[in-house]
Short mmCIF file of C-alpha atoms in Angstrom, two decimals:
data_model
loop_
_atom_site.label_atom_id
_atom_site.label_comp_id
_atom_site.label_asym_id
_atom_site.label_seq_id
_atom_site.Cartn_x
_atom_site.Cartn_y
_atom_site.Cartn_z
CA MET A 8 -0.12 0.18 -0.18
CA TYR A 9 1.45 3.45 -0.88
CA PHE A 10 0.47 7.00 -0.97
CA PRO A 11 -1.75 8.50 -2.32
CA GLN A 12 -3.98 5.08 -2.58
CA TYR A 13 -3.19 4.53 1.02
CA ARG A 14 -3.53 7.68 3.74
CA PRO A 15 -3.03 6.59 7.08
CA ARG A 16 -4.13 9.69 8.58
CA ARG A 17 -7.73 8.62 7.19
CA LEU A 18 -7.79 6.71 10.32
CA ARG A 19 -6.99 9.21 12.80
CA ALA A 20 -9.76 12.10 11.35
CA SER A 21 -11.31 12.07 15.03
CA GLU A 22 -11.81 10.58 18.13
CA THR A 23 -14.29 8.28 17.44
CA ILE A 24 -12.34 6.45 14.80
CA ARG A 25 -8.84 6.59 16.83
CA ARG A 26 -10.76 4.72 19.37
CA MET A 27 -11.82 1.87 17.41
CA VAL A 28 -8.34 1.57 15.73
CA ARG A 29 -6.56 1.69 18.79
CA GLU A 30 -4.11 -1.58 19.45
CA THR A 31 -3.30 -1.03 23.22
CA THR A 32 -6.08 -0.74 25.66
CA LEU A 33 -5.88 0.30 29.34
CA SER A 34 -7.95 -0.29 32.06
CA PRO A 35 -8.22 0.12 36.00
CA ASP A 36 -7.98 -3.44 35.78
CA ASN A 37 -4.61 -3.42 34.80
CA PHE A 38 -3.62 -1.35 37.78
CA ILE A 39 -1.85 -2.74 41.00
CA TYR A 40 -2.19 0.44 43.74
CA PRO A 41 1.36 0.35 46.20
CA MET A 42 0.39 0.99 49.60
CA PHE A 43 2.60 2.10 52.80
CA VAL A 44 1.39 1.24 55.95
CA THR A 45 2.80 2.10 59.63
CA HIS A 46 1.73 1.96 63.48
CA GLY A 47 -0.46 4.10 64.97
CA LYS A 48 -3.62 5.56 64.49
CA GLY A 49 -5.26 8.58 62.74
CA VAL A 50 -1.36 8.44 60.53
CA ARG A 51 -1.48 9.99 57.26
CA LYS A 52 1.69 11.55 56.25
CA GLU A 53 2.63 12.56 52.70
CA ILE A 54 5.74 11.40 51.23
CA SER A 55 7.78 14.56 50.45
CA SER A 56 8.98 13.29 47.20
CA MET A 57 5.78 11.31 45.93
CA PRO A 58 2.87 13.76 46.15
CA GLY A 59 -0.29 12.13 46.69
CA ASN A 60 1.14 9.38 48.50
CA TYR A 61 1.44 8.45 52.17
CA GLN A 62 2.53 6.28 54.98
CA GLN A 63 -0.69 5.58 56.18
CA SER A 64 -1.83 3.64 59.86
CA ILE A 65 -4.30 0.99 59.15
CA ASP A 66 -7.51 2.87 60.23
CA ASN A 67 -6.57 5.56 57.03
CA LEU A 68 -5.37 2.83 54.65
CA VAL A 69 -8.65 1.09 55.12
CA LYS A 70 -10.13 4.10 53.92
CA ASP A 71 -7.80 4.42 50.96
CA CYS A 72 -8.50 0.99 50.01
CA GLU A 73 -12.32 1.83 50.07
CA GLU A 74 -11.62 4.65 47.44
CA VAL A 75 -9.24 2.01 45.72
CA HIS A 76 -12.21 -0.77 45.12
CA GLY A 77 -14.51 1.75 44.17
CA LEU A 78 -12.75 3.04 41.37
CA GLY A 79 -12.70 -0.25 39.91
CA ILE A 80 -8.38 -1.18 40.67
CA PRO A 81 -8.48 -4.94 41.33
CA ALA A 82 -5.60 -5.32 43.57
CA VAL A 83 -2.92 -3.15 46.28
CA ILE A 84 0.27 -4.25 47.26
CA LEU A 85 1.61 -3.24 50.68
CA PHE A 86 4.64 -2.32 52.26
CA GLY A 87 5.33 -2.39 55.93
CA ILE A 88 6.96 0.41 58.31
CA PRO A 89 7.93 -1.48 61.40
CA GLU A 90 8.07 -0.05 65.08
CA HIS A 91 11.40 -1.36 65.74
CA LYS A 92 13.83 -2.49 63.08
CA ASP A 93 16.88 -5.45 64.14
CA GLU A 94 19.66 -7.29 62.07
CA LEU A 95 17.17 -10.03 61.21
CA GLY A 96 14.26 -8.05 60.33
CA THR A 97 11.83 -10.22 62.86
CA GLU A 98 8.77 -8.12 62.24
CA ALA A 99 8.59 -9.01 58.99
CA TYR A 100 7.76 -12.66 59.67
CA SER A 101 5.82 -11.77 62.91
CA ASP A 102 2.43 -12.70 63.21
CA GLN A 103 1.80 -9.28 65.00
CA GLY A 104 3.72 -7.26 62.38
CA ILE A 105 2.12 -4.32 60.91
CA VAL A 106 1.62 -6.20 56.98
CA GLN A 107 -0.07 -9.07 58.66
CA HIS A 108 -2.57 -6.88 60.68
CA ALA A 109 -3.32 -4.89 57.85
CA ILE A 110 -4.16 -7.55 55.83
CA LYS A 111 -6.38 -8.89 58.20
CA ALA A 112 -7.90 -5.39 58.68
CA ILE A 113 -8.46 -4.84 54.74
CA LYS A 114 -9.76 -8.53 53.55
CA ASN A 115 -12.50 -8.21 56.85
CA LYS A 116 -13.95 -4.75 55.03
CA LEU A 117 -13.10 -5.42 51.62
CA PRO A 118 -12.60 -9.08 50.51
CA ASP A 119 -12.69 -8.97 46.77
CA LEU A 120 -10.02 -6.40 46.58
CA LEU A 121 -6.62 -8.70 46.09
CA VAL A 122 -4.38 -7.84 48.51
CA ILE A 123 -1.00 -8.62 47.38
CA THR A 124 2.07 -8.51 50.20
CA ASP A 125 6.05 -7.37 49.28
CA VAL A 126 8.30 -10.21 50.45
CA CYS A 127 11.45 -8.60 51.39
CA MET A 128 13.36 -7.82 54.26
CA CYS A 129 14.78 -4.23 53.60
CA GLU A 130 11.84 -2.08 55.32
CA TYR A 131 12.68 -4.14 58.38
CA THR A 132 16.51 -4.58 58.93
CA SER A 133 18.63 -1.95 60.98
CA HIS A 134 21.48 -1.91 58.14
CA GLY A 135 18.33 -1.58 55.28
CA HIS A 136 19.59 -4.86 53.37
CA CYS A 137 17.43 -7.41 51.78
CA GLY A 138 18.80 -9.96 53.63
CA VAL A 139 21.06 -11.53 56.52
CA ILE A 140 23.84 -9.73 56.95
CA LYS A 141 27.67 -11.75 57.71
CA ASN A 142 31.19 -10.15 57.46
CA GLY A 143 29.64 -6.93 55.31
CA HIS A 144 27.76 -9.27 53.08
CA VAL A 145 24.41 -9.94 52.15
CA GLN A 146 23.91 -14.36 52.77
CA ASN A 147 22.05 -15.54 50.01
CA ASP A 148 20.98 -19.44 51.46
CA ALA A 149 20.67 -17.75 55.26
CA THR A 150 17.91 -15.29 53.81
CA LEU A 151 15.92 -17.65 51.88
CA GLU A 152 14.67 -19.21 55.18
CA LEU A 153 13.11 -15.81 56.47
CA LEU A 154 11.99 -14.60 53.33
CA ALA A 155 9.67 -18.13 53.28
CA LYS A 156 8.82 -17.05 57.12
CA GLU A 157 7.56 -13.86 55.71
CA ALA A 158 5.37 -14.98 52.79
CA LEU A 159 3.97 -18.01 55.02
CA SER A 160 3.04 -15.49 57.87
CA HIS A 161 1.37 -13.03 54.88
CA ALA A 162 -0.67 -16.11 53.83
CA LYS A 163 -1.37 -17.36 57.49
CA ALA A 164 -3.24 -13.74 57.71
CA GLY A 165 -5.15 -13.73 54.62
CA ALA A 166 -2.71 -12.12 51.57
CA ASP A 167 -4.20 -13.16 48.66
CA MET A 168 -0.83 -13.45 46.89
CA VAL A 169 2.75 -12.97 47.94
CA ALA A 170 5.54 -10.88 45.96
CA PRO A 171 9.13 -11.66 47.16
CA SER A 172 11.04 -8.82 45.49
CA ASP A 173 14.95 -9.32 47.20
CA MET A 174 16.54 -10.83 44.21
CA MET A 175 17.70 -13.75 46.35
CA ASP A 176 18.94 -17.02 44.19
CA GLY A 177 16.32 -19.31 45.10
CA ARG A 178 14.06 -17.66 46.88
CA VAL A 179 10.83 -17.99 44.74
CA GLY A 180 11.09 -22.47 45.28
CA ALA A 181 11.75 -21.84 48.93
CA ILE A 182 8.36 -19.73 49.09
CA ARG A 183 6.69 -21.95 47.21
CA GLU A 184 7.58 -25.09 49.00
CA ALA A 185 6.96 -23.42 52.57
CA LEU A 186 3.50 -22.51 51.60
CA ASP A 187 2.81 -25.67 49.48
CA ASP A 188 3.79 -27.59 52.66
CA SER A 189 1.70 -25.40 55.26
CA GLY A 190 -1.48 -25.71 53.08
CA PHE A 191 -1.47 -22.77 51.06
CA ALA A 192 -0.55 -24.55 47.66
CA ASP A 193 -3.40 -22.18 46.35
CA THR A 194 -1.38 -18.93 47.22
CA PRO A 195 -0.15 -17.25 44.00
CA ILE A 196 3.58 -15.67 43.68
CA MET A 197 4.52 -12.43 41.86
CA ALA A 198 8.07 -12.58 41.30
CA TYR A 199 10.17 -9.73 41.08
CA ALA A 200 12.15 -12.02 38.21
CA ALA A 201 14.04 -8.94 36.92
CA LYS A 202 14.37 -6.79 39.32
CA TYR A 203 17.73 -4.02 38.17
CA ALA A 204 19.75 -2.07 40.64
CA SER A 205 17.94 1.06 39.77
CA GLY A 206 18.47 4.75 40.66
CA PHE A 207 14.70 4.93 39.82
CA TYR A 208 14.28 3.80 43.45
CA GLY A 209 15.40 6.71 45.69
CA PRO A 210 11.66 8.34 46.12
CA PHE A 211 10.57 4.76 47.53
CA ARG A 212 13.43 4.45 50.01
CA GLU A 213 11.76 7.42 51.42
CA ALA A 214 8.64 6.32 51.69
CA ALA A 215 9.50 2.70 52.97
CA GLU A 216 12.54 4.20 55.43
CA SER A 217 14.69 1.65 53.71
CA THR A 218 18.06 2.86 52.64
CA PRO A 219 21.07 0.78 52.97
CA GLN A 220 23.26 2.33 55.46
CA PHE A 221 26.39 0.96 54.05
CA GLY A 222 27.12 -0.20 50.56
CA ASP A 223 24.40 -0.71 48.01
CA ARG A 224 22.17 -3.54 46.48
CA ARG A 225 24.24 -4.42 43.31
CA SER A 226 25.65 -7.73 44.11
CA TYR A 227 22.17 -8.73 44.17
CA GLN A 228 20.11 -6.91 41.71
CA MET A 229 20.80 -6.61 37.93
CA ASP A 230 22.88 -4.59 36.19
CA PRO A 231 20.90 -2.49 34.08
CA ALA A 232 22.65 -3.04 31.00
CA ASN A 233 22.01 -6.92 31.21
CA GLY A 234 19.28 -8.11 28.75
CA ARG A 235 19.96 -11.66 28.36
CA GLU A 236 20.41 -12.29 31.67
CA ALA A 237 16.78 -10.90 32.68
CA LEU A 238 15.09 -13.76 30.49
CA ARG A 239 17.49 -16.35 32.38
CA GLU A 240 15.92 -14.98 35.96
CA VAL A 241 13.00 -15.03 34.75
CA GLU A 242 12.71 -18.58 33.67
CA LEU A 243 14.56 -19.79 36.90
CA ASP A 244 11.57 -17.79 38.73
CA ILE A 245 8.88 -19.95 36.66
CA GLU A 246 10.68 -23.07 37.15
CA GLU A 247 10.62 -22.79 40.89
CA GLY A 248 6.94 -22.15 40.84
CA ALA A 249 5.91 -18.11 40.17
CA ASP A 250 2.68 -17.37 38.55
CA ILE A 251 3.52 -13.75 37.39
CA VAL A 252 6.88 -12.78 36.29
CA MET A 253 7.57 -8.85 36.77
CA VAL A 254 10.12 -6.26 35.46
CA LYS A 255 11.02 -3.63 37.48
CA PRO A 256 11.54 -0.80 36.76
CA ALA A 257 9.38 -0.43 33.75
CA LEU A 258 10.01 3.02 32.06
CA SER A 259 13.77 2.42 31.45
CA TYR A 260 12.96 -1.66 30.56
CA LEU A 261 10.05 -1.25 28.13
CA ASP A 262 12.56 -3.60 25.86
CA ILE A 263 12.97 -6.53 28.65
CA ILE A 264 9.08 -6.61 29.11
CA SER A 265 8.51 -6.88 25.65
CA ARG A 266 11.27 -9.37 25.40
CA VAL A 267 9.80 -11.23 28.41
CA LYS A 268 6.54 -11.63 27.15
CA GLN A 269 7.38 -12.99 23.86
CA GLU A 270 9.75 -15.66 25.12
CA PHE A 271 7.33 -16.70 27.98
CA ASP A 272 3.84 -17.52 27.97
CA MET A 273 3.27 -16.12 31.36
CA PRO A 274 1.34 -13.12 33.15
CA VAL A 275 3.87 -10.19 32.89
CA ALA A 276 3.78 -7.73 35.45
CA ALA A 277 5.77 -4.31 35.44
CA TYR A 278 6.47 -1.70 38.37
CA ASN A 279 6.43 1.77 37.54
CA VAL A 280 8.54 2.65 40.24
CA SER A 281 8.78 5.78 42.42
CA GLY A 282 11.34 7.84 40.74
CA GLU A 283 9.44 7.13 37.51
CA TYR A 284 6.53 8.65 39.12
CA SER A 285 8.27 11.76 40.94
CA MET A 286 10.02 12.78 38.02
CA VAL A 287 6.30 13.50 35.69
CA LYS A 288 4.53 15.21 39.37
CA ALA A 289 7.84 17.52 39.65
CA ALA A 290 7.93 18.58 35.89
CA ALA A 291 3.97 18.88 35.90
CA MET A 292 4.27 21.10 39.16
CA LEU A 293 6.84 23.16 37.52
CA GLY A 294 4.50 23.52 34.22
CA TRP A 295 7.05 21.61 32.08
CA ILE A 296 4.52 19.12 30.92
CA ASP A 297 1.15 18.46 30.83
CA GLY A 298 1.15 15.63 33.91
CA GLU A 299 -2.00 13.64 33.30
CA ARG A 300 -1.43 13.57 29.27
CA VAL A 301 2.40 12.25 30.21
CA MET A 302 1.16 9.66 32.86
CA MET A 303 -1.08 8.06 30.62
CA GLU A 304 1.28 8.18 27.52
CA ILE A 305 3.58 6.32 29.92
CA LEU A 306 1.26 3.68 31.33
CA THR A 307 0.10 2.79 27.63
CA SER A 308 3.47 2.67 26.65
CA ILE A 309 3.87 0.32 29.49
CA ARG A 310 0.87 -1.86 28.35
CA ARG A 311 2.21 -1.64 24.75
CA ALA A 312 5.66 -3.29 25.65
CA GLY A 313 3.63 -6.67 26.95
CA ALA A 314 2.66 -5.58 30.68
CA ASP A 315 -0.54 -7.58 31.78
CA MET A 316 -0.74 -5.44 35.13
CA ILE A 317 1.04 -2.47 36.20
CA LEU A 318 2.00 -1.61 39.80
CA THR A 319 1.76 2.09 39.72
CA TYR A 320 1.50 5.09 42.31
CA HIS A 321 -0.53 6.65 39.43
CA ALA A 322 -3.19 4.22 39.63
CA LYS A 323 -5.97 5.92 41.26
CA GLU A 324 -5.44 9.36 39.24
CA ALA A 325 -5.11 7.25 36.26
CA ALA A 326 -8.72 5.04 37.08
CA LYS A 327 -10.45 8.53 37.19
CA LEU A 328 -9.51 9.63 33.93
CA LEU A 329 -10.75 6.60 32.60
CA ASN A 330 -14.17 5.83 34.23
CA LYS A 331 -14.82 9.61 32.95
#
């Protein structure tokens, strides 16, 4: 087909026809909303680097979940901020932990809202790393036992899905075995399968109070330069029992999302992370961009790359626009 017989602009002439031929759709059904829960009552502390997002006590968290549910967003993912931290992150797997209490409260009020839990140690450890420290290094195999305990404690509290984000080798298999052996064979695992050591996580570390106290996480999170390695990581997690595989971050790794979707016949999630969110908000506040338009363009690009679901701090704002 060649001009002038073929004129692509014919199918761009109006919003109606553009909508009819649109290849990629975006819906609140595609969103998972990240939330930060902390101890206390009446707490709703805005995260300075992430406008519109909050550290919240359980009472306010549940109210926020009611809004999320009302917007048609099917799921939230919880990150806990403990009252006390220690070397082994014991509140992460305590039956009296903040996330465990939050799960029960949400499911009691909103049984149809899917509650996913982040399974990691960094929010709970005094050193801010994602596992057990020995001689200044994160110990892979010793951490697996704690991650399995954490995931199991979430399942016992009523979590619908667990999402290990630590990037320890073998953690999906360890968690799958622990869940299966304890009667939770039906609890799905959404694995942070290709999680990169990214500079886009800065605002999240303020939100979750999880900045490492020494060093960095490059010995366990992936090198941003590597693509083929991501496919190996995803394949390993699938073999160990992951039900959904995730790429994190999303925007700078659209190629990885696309390659994972093409290579594996699995549901793919992508995390539109804090730094990506904050850049949009900051530029919009300065009047440099149309924040809503850029937000929707970014979310659509993540879907177009192949993500079935998007973890995003934009979820409520985007859902309101989509529901108009």
